Structure formats: structure tokens, C-alpha cells
Amino acid sequence: YSVFEHNSHGIEQELTVFVPVDDKEGEPIKLQRLLLKNSSTRTRLLSITYYVEWTLGDSRESTQMHVITRWDDEVRAVLARNRYNPDVPERIAFAAISPAPRYFSADRTLFIGRNRSLAAPEGLEKRALSARTGAALDPCAALQSFIEIPPGERAEIVCMLGEGESLEEVHRLVLTYRSTTMTDTVLE
């Protein structure tokens, strides 16, 4: 695991990135646990946006036209699949965040914006993300959650990136690791 710490604008931040492992190898999921503490004297309302770009093959340039994304309302996650990948055509990749996202997009072009970059994406300046998914997009997963942290209090956010052999496995992974208690347990 790796831990990154930062303090700014009255918010103490600790990001822990890890993959759950056990005696049998582990799970096909990467977890990012973000702990936030409000050190200021006022309640803070924060938006947290989790962003990933899908490759699902050798290189982004050669695979992006084959990646199809969709929103899974049951587990509130963006799913992606590349049926043209000869090694794993049936596998389903997913990105999820807890607390569950209020907004999402799987269109990188709309999220970043024309003549923009990830340093200042247009999607973060809008009231809501596009909720656009499907084929023939520049595929990504952008998930946005909101949290309110009173003075002196803490909040925990869990970002998940993984893949499953079936939709049922994807659902199991997201539902299992969405729990902050489970994240803490597997980290220990």
C-alpha cells in the first residue's frame, strides 16, 4: 500500500492506495481510501470526483473505439467492456465510489472539454456531469460524490477500480468494498 498526505484550506487529507490480498491471491480490485478531516471552524461541503481513463487492451489509441461503457444503477458504478480484446472479451471493468455518486459520465471529451486538460477539466465547472455512456465515445469514468464535514469531524471516501468475470462478480466486489468497515479490515 501507499499513503499520501496533504493539508490545505483547512482540510487534512490522507489517501491510501492498495489492493486487497489474502492467502488465495486477492481480489481483482484496487481501492483508494481517502480520509478527510475538517480542521477549520466551519462546516465544509466538498465534492469528490474520481476519474479514470479506460484502456482495456494494449494501448488507449488502439482500443478506445472498442470500449463500450454503461451505467449500472443497481451498484451505482460505471462499467466498461472491450469485446474485441482477444485475451479477456467477457470481462467487465468497473469504477465506483462511496458514498455513491450523485453524478457520472463516461465521455472523456465532454468531461475534459474542448482545448482543455485534466489540470482544469470543464466537467468540474458544471452543475452536473453529463451521464453519457455507450459506444463510440472517448471512454472514461468520472464519478462525483458530495460530502458535508462539520468542524473537527472526519469523512471517508472509497474509490474502487476493478474487473470481474461476470456482472454478478462485479456487483459482489462493489457491494463488498463499498463498506468503509470492509476497506479498513482488508487494509489491516
Coordinates of C-alpha atoms in Angstrom, one line a residue:
Y1 CA 0.0 0.0 0.0
S2 CA 1.0 3.6 -0.4
V3 CA -0.1 6.6 1.7
F4 CA -0.2 10.2 0.6
E5 CA -0.8 13.1 3.0
H6 CA -1.7 16.7 2.3
N7 CA -3.2 19.6 4.2
S8 CA -4.8 22.6 2.5
H9 CA -7.7 25.0 3.0
G10 CA -8.4 23.6 6.5
I11 CA -8.8 20.0 5.2
E12 CA -6.4 17.3 6.3
Q13 CA -6.2 14.6 3.6
E14 CA -4.8 11.1 3.7
L15 CA -5.0 8.9 0.6
T16 CA -4.2 5.2 1.0
V17 CA -4.0 3.1 -2.2
F18 CA -3.9 -0.7 -2.1
V19 CA -5.1 -4.0 -3.5
P20 CA -6.7 -6.4 -1.1
V21 CA -4.6 -9.6 -0.8
D22 CA -5.2 -12.9 1.1
D23 CA -3.8 -16.4 1.2
K24 CA -5.5 -17.2 -2.2
E25 CA -4.0 -14.2 -4.1
G26 CA -6.6 -11.5 -3.5
E27 CA -9.4 -9.7 -5.4
P28 CA -9.3 -8.1 -8.8
I29 CA -9.9 -4.6 -7.4
K30 CA -7.8 -1.5 -6.5
L31 CA -9.0 0.5 -3.5
Q32 CA -8.3 4.1 -2.7
R33 CA -9.3 5.2 0.7
L34 CA -9.5 9.0 1.2
L35 CA -9.7 10.2 4.8
L36 CA -10.6 13.9 5.2
K37 CA -10.6 15.9 8.5
N38 CA -12.1 19.4 8.7
S39 CA -9.6 21.4 10.7
S40 CA -11.5 24.7 10.1
T41 CA -14.2 26.3 12.2
R42 CA -17.0 26.0 9.7
T43 CA -18.9 23.1 8.1
R44 CA -17.5 22.2 4.7
L45 CA -19.4 20.9 1.7
L46 CA -17.0 19.1 -0.6
S47 CA -17.3 17.4 -4.0
I48 CA -15.1 14.4 -4.7
T49 CA -14.6 13.4 -8.3
Y50 CA -13.0 10.0 -9.1
Y51 CA -11.7 9.9 -12.7
V52 CA -10.2 7.0 -14.7
E53 CA -9.5 6.5 -18.4
W54 CA -10.3 3.1 -19.9
T55 CA -7.7 1.3 -22.0
L56 CA -8.9 -2.4 -21.7
G57 CA -6.2 -3.6 -24.1
D58 CA -2.7 -2.9 -25.4
S59 CA -3.0 0.9 -25.8
R60 CA -5.6 3.5 -25.4
E61 CA -5.3 4.6 -29.0
S62 CA -5.9 1.2 -30.4
T63 CA -8.7 0.1 -28.0
Q64 CA -10.8 3.2 -27.2
M65 CA -13.0 2.7 -30.3
H66 CA -14.0 -0.8 -29.0
V67 CA -14.7 0.1 -25.3
I68 CA -18.4 0.3 -24.5
T69 CA -19.5 1.9 -21.3
R70 CA -22.7 1.8 -19.3
W71 CA -24.1 2.9 -16.0
D72 CA -25.2 0.2 -13.6
D73 CA -27.9 1.7 -11.5
E74 CA -28.0 -1.3 -9.1
V75 CA -24.5 -0.7 -7.7
R76 CA -24.1 2.9 -9.0
A77 CA -21.0 2.3 -11.0
V78 CA -19.6 2.9 -14.5
L79 CA -19.0 -0.4 -16.3
A80 CA -16.7 -0.9 -19.3
R81 CA -16.1 -3.8 -21.7
N82 CA -14.0 -4.4 -24.7
R83 CA -15.3 -7.5 -26.5
Y84 CA -12.6 -7.1 -29.2
N85 CA -9.8 -7.8 -26.7
P86 CA -8.9 -11.5 -27.6
D87 CA -7.5 -12.2 -24.1
V88 CA -10.5 -11.2 -21.9
P89 CA -13.5 -10.4 -24.1
E90 CA -16.1 -11.3 -21.4
R91 CA -14.5 -9.4 -18.5
I92 CA -16.2 -6.3 -17.2
A93 CA -14.2 -3.4 -15.8
F94 CA -15.8 -1.1 -13.3
A95 CA -15.3 2.2 -11.4
A96 CA -17.2 3.1 -8.3
I97 CA -17.1 5.5 -5.4
S98 CA -18.6 5.5 -1.9
P99 CA -20.5 7.5 -0.9
A100 CA -22.4 6.6 -4.1
P101 CA -22.1 9.2 -6.8
R102 CA -24.7 11.9 -7.5
Y103 CA -23.3 12.4 -11.0
F104 CA -21.3 10.4 -13.5
S105 CA -20.0 10.5 -17.1
A106 CA -18.2 8.0 -19.3
D107 CA -17.4 10.6 -22.0
R108 CA -13.8 11.9 -21.7
T109 CA -14.3 14.5 -24.3
L110 CA -17.3 16.1 -22.5
F111 CA -15.6 15.8 -19.1
I112 CA -12.3 17.4 -20.1
G113 CA -13.7 19.8 -22.6
R114 CA -12.6 21.3 -25.9
N115 CA -9.0 22.6 -25.7
R116 CA -8.8 21.7 -22.0
S117 CA -6.8 19.3 -19.9
L118 CA -7.1 17.3 -16.7
A119 CA -5.4 20.3 -14.9
A120 CA -8.7 22.2 -15.3
P121 CA -11.5 19.9 -16.8
E122 CA -14.7 21.6 -17.9
G123 CA -16.8 18.9 -16.2
L124 CA -15.8 20.2 -12.8
E125 CA -17.2 23.7 -13.6
K126 CA -20.6 22.4 -14.5
R127 CA -23.5 21.8 -12.1
A128 CA -23.6 18.1 -13.1
L129 CA -21.7 15.6 -15.1
S130 CA -23.2 14.5 -18.5
A131 CA -24.5 11.0 -17.5
R132 CA -23.4 10.0 -21.0
T133 CA -22.3 6.4 -21.6
G134 CA -22.2 4.0 -24.6
A135 CA -20.2 3.2 -27.7
A136 CA -18.2 5.5 -29.9
L137 CA -17.1 7.7 -27.0
D138 CA -13.6 8.6 -25.8
P139 CA -14.2 6.3 -22.8
C140 CA -13.6 7.3 -19.2
A141 CA -15.3 7.0 -15.8
A142 CA -16.0 10.2 -13.9
L143 CA -17.9 9.8 -10.7
Q144 CA -18.8 12.7 -8.4
S145 CA -19.9 12.4 -4.8
F146 CA -20.6 15.2 -2.2
I147 CA -19.9 15.1 1.5
E148 CA -20.5 17.5 4.3
I149 CA -18.0 17.6 7.1
P150 CA -18.7 19.6 10.3
P151 CA -15.7 21.3 12.1
G152 CA -13.4 18.8 13.7
E153 CA -15.1 15.9 12.1
R154 CA -13.8 13.3 9.6
A155 CA -15.2 11.7 6.4
E156 CA -14.1 8.6 4.5
I157 CA -14.4 8.1 0.7
V158 CA -13.6 4.8 -1.0
C159 CA -12.8 4.7 -4.7
M160 CA -12.9 1.3 -6.5
L161 CA -11.4 0.2 -9.8
G162 CA -11.5 -3.4 -10.8
E163 CA -12.8 -6.1 -13.1
G164 CA -15.0 -9.2 -12.9
E165 CA -15.7 -12.3 -14.9
S166 CA -19.4 -11.6 -14.8
L167 CA -21.9 -8.9 -13.8
E168 CA -22.6 -10.9 -10.6
E169 CA -18.9 -10.7 -9.6
V170 CA -18.8 -7.0 -10.3
H171 CA -21.8 -6.4 -8.1
R172 CA -20.3 -8.6 -5.3
L173 CA -17.0 -6.6 -5.5
V174 CA -18.6 -3.2 -5.4
L175 CA -21.1 -4.0 -2.7
T176 CA -18.4 -5.7 -0.6
Y177 CA -15.8 -3.0 -0.8
R178 CA -18.2 0.0 -0.7
S179 CA -18.3 -0.5 3.0
T180 CA -15.7 1.6 4.8
T181 CA -15.5 -1.1 7.6
M182 CA -14.6 -3.7 5.0
T183 CA -12.0 -1.4 3.5
D184 CA -10.4 -0.9 6.9
T185 CA -10.4 -4.7 7.6
V186 CA -8.8 -5.7 4.3
L187 CA -6.2 -2.9 4.7
E188 CA -5.2 -4.3 8.1

